[in-house]
Amino acid sequence: MIIQRVVLNSRPGKNGVPVAENFRLEQSTIADTVQTGQVRVKTLYLSVDPYMRCRMNEDTGSDYLRPWQLSEVADGGGIGVVEESKYENLAEGDFVTSFTWPWQTVAILDGSLLQKLVPQLVNGRLSYFLGAAGITGLTALLGIREKGHVAAGANQTMVVSGAAGACGSLAGQIGRLEGCSRVVGIAGTDEKCSILVQEMGFDAAINYKKGDVAKQLCELCPGGVDVYFDNVGGDISDTVISQMNQNSHIILCGQISQYNKDVPYPPPLPPDIEKIQKERNITRERFLVLNYMDKQEASVLQLCQWIQEGKLKVRETMVEGLGNIGGKIFTSFSNNNNL
């Protein structure tokens, strides 16, 4: 059977910015027959996430991330429908997902490595299982619960950087649902800031490309910052940390401003900011959602319940066609490519 697939064509270099030409769309073939224990699936959705930048390097810098190999098919979170099954727990027409889904139109996969999906849990929006009800939502929810120390009635203020992204937009809403009394987002355009406030329930949002971020933070968080959901690192994070309270908490989710630089993860703080962190006893521990998979099932059900109740608003960026996926390695509001 002839299929299309996307392979890694070249590496941008540890300090380079990825470009669409780093990927190549090509034709390939897969077997016409499915073996015992396997299923043939048609790809419906693929997820494009910031962590994939690390996989473009020869060394990802992480023991849990495998680098993509040159001229080999890329992979990541994906959803598809079973076309043929020789695996007893899956049947034709079932919707399935995997965190290592190949970037190709049709694939033959080991059925035991696939998770069956229940579309009704997300009101039929299958793509949500790659975002709000998937690893992205889990990262936001478990990050807040495990590292944020949010307590209802404690009058806590949360700041979210990269707040208009897939994870950040969920984190701000979840912070509110978990008990934060004030949530402030930081994003890169007036339009994104408007959406955060008017649609997603943030109390305020700062366009970091306009005006003095430190001054705006001080005005919008007069009692200081108690919880910081950090998606970006760099100068923005240094500014937020300088206004954090004693015994406050940083949820170290991502450092996207540093991903095109050859630095350790998490990147070290500048000496003056590190001094503030230590003096104020601010926690800043690496958070990896894969370490909390024993809480996955209950957490996904919680996310789905909030979606069904309209308490969790979701935005997605959909890009049609496998050939366009390479140019979308970083996206603004969500992380899904529709095939």
CSV table of C-alpha atoms in Angstrom, one decimal:
chain,number,residue,atom,x,y,z
A,1,MET,CA,0.0,0.0,0.0
A,2,ILE,CA,1.3,3.4,-1.0
A,3,ILE,CA,1.2,6.1,1.8
A,4,GLN,CA,2.5,9.6,2.4
A,5,ARG,CA,4.8,10.3,5.3
A,6,VAL,CA,6.9,13.1,6.8
A,7,VAL,CA,10.5,12.5,7.6
A,8,LEU,CA,13.2,14.6,9.2
A,9,ASN,CA,15.2,16.1,6.3
A,10,SER,CA,17.8,18.0,8.2
A,11,ARG,CA,18.7,19.3,11.7
A,12,PRO,CA,18.5,23.0,12.5
A,13,GLY,CA,21.4,22.7,14.9
A,14,LYS,CA,21.3,23.1,18.7
A,15,ASN,CA,21.3,26.9,18.3
A,16,GLY,CA,19.3,27.1,15.1
A,17,VAL,CA,15.7,28.1,14.4
A,18,PRO,CA,13.6,25.3,12.8
A,19,VAL,CA,12.3,25.8,9.3
A,20,ALA,CA,9.8,23.9,7.1
A,21,GLU,CA,12.7,22.6,5.0
A,22,ASN,CA,13.9,20.5,8.0
A,23,PHE,CA,11.1,18.2,7.1
A,24,ARG,CA,10.3,16.3,3.8
A,25,LEU,CA,7.1,14.8,2.5
A,26,GLU,CA,7.6,11.6,0.6
A,27,GLN,CA,5.8,8.5,-0.6
A,28,SER,CA,6.4,5.2,1.0
A,29,THR,CA,4.8,1.8,1.3
A,30,ILE,CA,3.4,-0.4,4.1
A,31,ALA,CA,2.5,-4.1,4.0
A,32,ASP,CA,-0.8,-5.0,2.5
A,33,THR,CA,-1.6,-7.5,5.3
A,34,VAL,CA,-2.0,-7.1,9.0
A,35,GLN,CA,-0.3,-9.6,11.3
A,36,THR,CA,-1.7,-11.0,14.5
A,37,GLY,CA,-1.7,-8.4,17.2
A,38,GLN,CA,-1.6,-5.5,14.8
A,39,VAL,CA,-4.1,-3.0,13.4
A,40,ARG,CA,-4.1,-0.8,10.3
A,41,VAL,CA,-5.1,2.7,11.2
A,42,LYS,CA,-5.9,5.8,9.2
A,43,THR,CA,-4.4,9.0,10.7
A,44,LEU,CA,-6.9,11.7,11.6
A,45,TYR,CA,-5.0,14.1,13.8
A,46,LEU,CA,-1.4,14.7,14.7
A,47,SER,CA,-0.2,16.9,17.6
A,48,VAL,CA,2.6,19.4,17.1
A,49,ASP,CA,4.2,20.4,20.4
A,50,PRO,CA,7.2,22.6,21.5
A,51,TYR,CA,9.0,19.6,23.0
A,52,MET,CA,9.5,18.3,19.5
A,53,ARG,CA,12.2,21.0,19.0
A,54,CYS,CA,14.5,18.9,21.2
A,55,ARG,CA,13.8,15.8,19.1
A,56,MET,CA,15.2,17.6,16.1
A,57,ASN,CA,18.7,17.5,17.7
A,58,GLU,CA,21.0,14.5,17.7
A,59,ASP,CA,20.9,14.7,21.5
A,60,THR,CA,17.5,15.7,23.0
A,61,GLY,CA,19.1,16.5,26.4
A,62,SER,CA,16.5,14.3,28.0
A,63,ASP,CA,16.6,10.6,28.9
A,64,TYR,CA,12.9,10.1,28.1
A,65,LEU,CA,12.9,11.7,24.7
A,66,ARG,CA,14.3,9.8,21.7
A,67,PRO,CA,15.8,12.0,18.9
A,68,TRP,CA,14.2,11.8,15.4
A,69,GLN,CA,16.6,10.2,12.9
A,70,LEU,CA,17.4,11.8,9.6
A,71,SER,CA,15.3,10.4,6.7
A,72,GLU,CA,13.1,8.5,9.2
A,73,VAL,CA,9.5,9.1,9.8
A,74,ALA,CA,8.7,11.6,12.7
A,75,ASP,CA,6.3,10.7,15.4
A,76,GLY,CA,4.3,12.2,18.3
A,77,GLY,CA,0.8,12.3,19.7
A,78,GLY,CA,-1.8,11.1,17.2
A,79,ILE,CA,-5.3,9.9,16.7
A,80,GLY,CA,-6.7,7.6,14.1
A,81,VAL,CA,-9.5,5.2,13.2
A,82,VAL,CA,-9.0,1.4,12.9
A,83,GLU,CA,-9.5,0.2,9.3
A,84,GLU,CA,-8.5,-3.4,9.9
A,85,SER,CA,-7.8,-5.3,13.2
A,86,LYS,CA,-6.1,-8.5,14.2
A,87,TYR,CA,-5.9,-7.4,17.8
A,88,GLU,CA,-8.7,-8.8,20.0
A,89,ASN,CA,-9.4,-5.6,21.9
A,90,LEU,CA,-9.8,-3.3,18.9
A,91,ALA,CA,-12.3,-3.5,16.1
A,92,GLU,CA,-12.8,-1.7,12.7
A,93,GLY,CA,-14.2,1.8,13.4
A,94,ASP,CA,-12.6,2.2,16.8
A,95,PHE,CA,-10.9,5.5,17.5
A,96,VAL,CA,-7.4,5.1,19.0
A,97,THR,CA,-4.5,7.2,20.2
A,98,SER,CA,-0.8,6.9,20.9
A,99,PHE,CA,2.0,9.2,22.1
A,100,THR,CA,4.3,7.7,19.4
A,101,TRP,CA,2.1,7.9,16.3
A,102,PRO,CA,4.0,8.1,13.0
A,103,TRP,CA,3.5,11.1,10.8
A,104,GLN,CA,2.0,9.2,7.9
A,105,THR,CA,-1.4,8.9,6.4
A,106,VAL,CA,-1.9,5.2,7.1
A,107,ALA,CA,0.1,2.9,9.5
A,108,ILE,CA,0.2,-0.6,10.8
A,109,LEU,CA,0.7,-0.5,14.6
A,110,ASP,CA,0.9,-2.9,17.5
A,111,GLY,CA,-2.6,-2.9,19.0
A,112,SER,CA,-1.4,-3.3,22.5
A,113,LEU,CA,0.3,0.1,22.3
A,114,LEU,CA,-2.9,2.0,21.4
A,115,GLN,CA,-5.5,3.4,23.7
A,116,LYS,CA,-9.2,3.3,22.7
A,117,LEU,CA,-11.0,6.6,22.9
A,118,VAL,CA,-14.6,7.4,23.9
A,119,PRO,CA,-15.7,10.4,21.8
A,120,GLN,CA,-18.7,11.1,24.0
A,121,LEU,CA,-16.3,12.1,26.8
A,122,VAL,CA,-15.4,15.2,24.8
A,123,ASN,CA,-18.7,15.8,23.1
A,124,GLY,CA,-17.4,14.2,19.9
A,125,ARG,CA,-14.4,16.5,19.5
A,126,LEU,CA,-11.8,13.8,19.0
A,127,SER,CA,-8.9,16.3,18.7
A,128,TYR,CA,-9.4,17.3,22.3
A,129,PHE,CA,-7.8,14.0,23.3
A,130,LEU,CA,-4.5,15.5,21.9
A,131,GLY,CA,-5.1,18.8,23.8
A,132,ALA,CA,-7.4,19.7,26.6
A,133,ALA,CA,-8.3,16.0,27.4
A,134,GLY,CA,-4.8,14.7,26.5
A,135,ILE,CA,-1.2,15.2,27.5
A,136,THR,CA,-1.5,19.0,27.3
A,137,GLY,CA,-4.5,19.1,29.7
A,138,LEU,CA,-2.8,16.6,32.0
A,139,THR,CA,0.3,18.7,32.1
A,140,ALA,CA,-1.7,21.8,33.1
A,141,LEU,CA,-3.9,20.0,35.7
A,142,LEU,CA,-1.2,17.8,37.3
A,143,GLY,CA,1.3,20.6,37.2
A,144,ILE,CA,-1.0,22.8,39.2
A,145,ARG,CA,-2.0,20.1,41.6
A,146,GLU,CA,1.5,18.6,42.2
A,147,LYS,CA,3.7,21.7,42.1
A,148,GLY,CA,1.4,24.7,42.4
A,149,HIS,CA,0.1,24.2,46.0
A,150,VAL,CA,-3.1,25.9,45.2
A,151,ALA,CA,-5.6,26.0,48.0
A,152,ALA,CA,-9.2,27.3,47.7
A,153,GLY,CA,-9.8,30.3,49.9
A,154,ALA,CA,-6.1,31.2,50.2
A,155,ASN,CA,-6.5,34.3,48.0
A,156,GLN,CA,-3.7,33.2,45.7
A,157,THR,CA,-2.6,35.0,42.5
A,158,MET,CA,-1.4,33.0,39.6
A,159,VAL,CA,0.6,34.3,36.6
A,160,VAL,CA,0.8,32.2,33.4
A,161,SER,CA,3.4,32.9,30.7
A,162,GLY,CA,2.8,31.6,27.2
A,163,ALA,CA,-0.8,32.0,28.4
A,164,ALA,CA,-2.3,31.9,24.9
A,165,GLY,CA,-0.7,28.5,24.1
A,166,ALA,CA,-2.3,25.1,24.3
A,167,CYS,CA,-1.1,24.5,27.8
A,168,GLY,CA,-1.1,28.0,29.2
A,169,SER,CA,-4.7,28.8,28.2
A,170,LEU,CA,-5.8,25.6,30.1
A,171,ALA,CA,-3.5,26.3,33.1
A,172,GLY,CA,-5.0,29.7,33.7
A,173,GLN,CA,-8.6,28.3,33.7
A,174,ILE,CA,-7.6,25.3,35.8
A,175,GLY,CA,-5.9,27.5,38.3
A,176,ARG,CA,-9.2,29.4,38.7
A,177,LEU,CA,-11.1,26.1,39.0
A,178,GLU,CA,-8.7,24.8,41.6
A,179,GLY,CA,-9.1,27.9,43.8
A,180,CYS,CA,-6.9,30.8,42.7
A,181,SER,CA,-8.6,34.1,43.3
A,182,ARG,CA,-6.8,36.0,40.5
A,183,VAL,CA,-5.2,34.8,37.3
A,184,VAL,CA,-3.1,37.0,35.0
A,185,GLY,CA,-1.8,35.8,31.6
A,186,ILE,CA,1.2,37.0,29.6
A,187,ALA,CA,0.9,36.6,25.7
A,188,GLY,CA,2.3,38.2,22.6
A,189,THR,CA,-0.6,40.0,20.9
A,190,ASP,CA,-3.5,42.2,21.9
A,191,GLU,CA,-5.8,39.7,20.2
A,192,LYS,CA,-4.5,36.8,22.4
A,193,CYS,CA,-4.8,38.9,25.5
A,194,SER,CA,-8.4,39.8,24.6
A,195,ILE,CA,-9.3,36.1,24.1
A,196,LEU,CA,-7.7,35.2,27.5
A,197,VAL,CA,-9.8,37.7,29.3
A,198,GLN,CA,-13.1,37.7,27.4
A,199,GLU,CA,-13.3,34.0,26.5
A,200,MET,CA,-11.2,32.1,29.0
A,201,GLY,CA,-11.9,33.9,32.2
A,202,PHE,CA,-8.4,35.4,33.0
A,203,ASP,CA,-8.7,38.5,35.2
A,204,ALA,CA,-6.1,40.3,33.0
A,205,ALA,CA,-3.5,39.7,30.4
A,206,ILE,CA,-0.3,41.5,29.5
A,207,ASN,CA,1.1,41.9,25.9
A,208,TYR,CA,4.8,41.5,26.7
A,209,LYS,CA,5.6,43.2,23.4
A,210,LYS,CA,4.1,46.4,24.5
A,211,GLY,CA,4.9,48.5,27.5
A,212,ASP,CA,6.8,47.7,30.7
A,213,VAL,CA,5.9,44.2,31.8
A,214,ALA,CA,7.3,44.6,35.3
A,215,LYS,CA,5.2,47.7,35.8
A,216,GLN,CA,2.1,46.1,34.5
A,217,LEU,CA,2.6,43.0,36.7
A,218,CYS,CA,3.0,45.2,39.7
A,219,GLU,CA,-0.3,47.0,38.9
A,220,LEU,CA,-2.2,43.8,38.1
A,221,CYS,CA,-0.8,41.7,41.0
A,222,PRO,CA,-0.7,44.3,43.8
A,223,GLY,CA,-0.4,41.5,46.4
A,224,GLY,CA,2.5,39.8,44.6
A,225,VAL,CA,2.5,36.5,42.7
A,226,ASP,CA,1.9,33.2,44.6
A,227,VAL,CA,1.9,30.7,41.8
A,228,TYR,CA,3.8,31.0,38.4
A,229,PHE,CA,3.0,28.6,35.6
A,230,ASP,CA,6.2,29.0,33.6
A,231,ASN,CA,6.0,28.0,29.9
A,232,VAL,CA,8.7,30.3,28.5
A,233,GLY,CA,11.7,31.0,30.7
A,234,GLY,CA,14.1,33.8,29.8
A,235,ASP,CA,13.5,37.5,30.5
A,236,ILE,CA,9.7,37.1,31.0
A,237,SER,CA,10.2,34.6,33.8
A,238,ASP,CA,12.9,36.6,35.4
A,239,THR,CA,10.5,39.5,35.6
A,240,VAL,CA,7.7,37.4,37.1
A,241,ILE,CA,10.0,35.7,39.7
A,242,SER,CA,11.2,39.1,40.9
A,243,GLN,CA,7.6,39.9,42.0
A,244,MET,CA,6.9,36.5,43.6
A,245,ASN,CA,6.0,36.3,47.3
A,246,GLN,CA,7.7,34.4,50.1
A,247,ASN,CA,7.1,30.7,50.0
A,248,SER,CA,5.6,30.9,46.5
A,249,HIS,CA,5.8,28.3,43.8
A,250,ILE,CA,6.9,28.0,40.2
A,251,ILE,CA,5.4,25.3,38.0
A,252,LEU,CA,8.2,24.6,35.6
A,253,CYS,CA,6.3,23.4,32.6
A,254,GLY,CA,8.4,24.6,29.7
A,255,GLN,CA,11.1,27.0,28.6
A,256,ILE,CA,10.2,27.7,25.0
A,257,SER,CA,12.3,30.9,24.7
A,258,GLN,CA,15.4,28.7,25.3
A,259,TYR,CA,14.7,25.7,23.1
A,260,ASN,CA,16.8,27.1,20.2
A,261,LYS,CA,19.8,27.5,22.5
A,262,ASP,CA,22.3,24.9,23.7
A,263,VAL,CA,21.6,25.3,27.4
A,264,PRO,CA,20.8,22.7,30.1
A,265,TYR,CA,17.2,22.1,31.1
A,266,PRO,CA,15.9,23.7,33.2
A,267,PRO,CA,18.1,26.7,32.2
A,268,PRO,CA,19.9,28.3,35.2
A,269,LEU,CA,18.6,31.6,36.5
A,270,PRO,CA,20.6,34.8,36.4
A,271,PRO,CA,22.5,35.3,39.7
A,272,ASP,CA,20.3,38.1,40.9
A,273,ILE,CA,17.1,36.2,40.2
A,274,GLU,CA,18.5,33.0,41.7
A,275,LYS,CA,19.2,35.0,44.8
A,276,ILE,CA,15.6,36.2,45.0
A,277,GLN,CA,14.4,32.6,44.5
A,278,LYS,CA,16.5,31.4,47.4
A,279,GLU,CA,15.8,34.3,49.8
A,280,ARG,CA,12.1,34.0,49.3
A,281,ASN,CA,12.1,30.2,49.4
A,282,ILE,CA,10.4,30.0,46.0
A,283,THR,CA,10.1,26.4,44.8
A,284,ARG,CA,11.3,25.7,41.2
A,285,GLU,CA,11.3,22.0,40.6
A,286,ARG,CA,11.4,20.3,37.2
A,287,PHE,CA,7.9,18.9,36.4
A,288,LEU,CA,7.4,15.9,34.1
A,289,VAL,CA,3.9,14.8,33.6
A,290,LEU,CA,5.0,11.3,32.7
A,291,ASN,CA,6.0,10.8,36.3
A,292,TYR,CA,2.3,11.0,37.3
A,293,MET,CA,0.6,8.6,35.0
A,294,ASP,CA,-0.9,6.7,37.9
A,295,LYS,CA,-3.2,9.7,38.1
A,296,GLN,CA,-3.9,9.9,34.4
A,297,GLU,CA,-7.3,8.2,34.3
A,298,ALA,CA,-8.9,10.2,37.1
A,299,SER,CA,-7.4,13.4,35.7
A,300,VAL,CA,-8.6,12.9,32.2
A,301,LEU,CA,-12.1,12.3,33.5
A,302,GLN,CA,-11.9,15.5,35.5
A,303,LEU,CA,-10.8,17.4,32.4
A,304,CYS,CA,-13.6,15.8,30.3
A,305,GLN,CA,-16.2,16.7,33.0
A,306,TRP,CA,-15.1,20.4,32.9
A,307,ILE,CA,-15.3,20.4,29.1
A,308,GLN,CA,-18.8,18.9,29.1
A,309,GLU,CA,-19.9,21.5,31.7
A,310,GLY,CA,-18.5,24.4,29.7
A,311,LYS,CA,-16.0,25.2,32.5
A,312,LEU,CA,-13.0,24.6,30.4
A,313,LYS,CA,-12.8,26.6,27.1
A,314,VAL,CA,-10.8,25.1,24.3
A,315,ARG,CA,-9.3,26.8,21.2
A,316,GLU,CA,-7.5,24.8,18.5
A,317,THR,CA,-5.4,25.6,15.5
A,318,MET,CA,-6.1,23.1,12.7
A,319,VAL,CA,-3.9,22.8,9.7
A,320,GLU,CA,-5.1,20.6,6.9
A,321,GLY,CA,-2.8,18.2,5.1
A,322,LEU,CA,0.2,16.1,6.1
A,323,GLY,CA,2.5,18.2,3.9
A,324,ASN,CA,1.9,21.3,6.1
A,325,ILE,CA,2.9,19.8,9.4
A,326,GLY,CA,6.6,20.6,9.3
A,327,GLY,CA,6.0,24.3,9.0
A,328,LYS,CA,3.9,24.2,12.2
A,329,ILE,CA,6.4,23.0,14.7
A,330,PHE,CA,5.4,25.9,16.9
A,331,THR,CA,1.8,27.1,17.1
A,332,SER,CA,0.0,29.8,19.0
A,333,PHE,CA,-3.2,28.7,20.5
A,334,SER,CA,-3.2,24.9,20.2
A,335,ASN,CA,-1.2,22.0,19.0
A,336,ASN,CA,-3.3,20.0,16.5
A,337,ASN,CA,-2.8,19.3,12.8
A,338,ASN,CA,-5.8,17.8,11.1
A,339,LEU,CA,-5.3,15.2,8.4
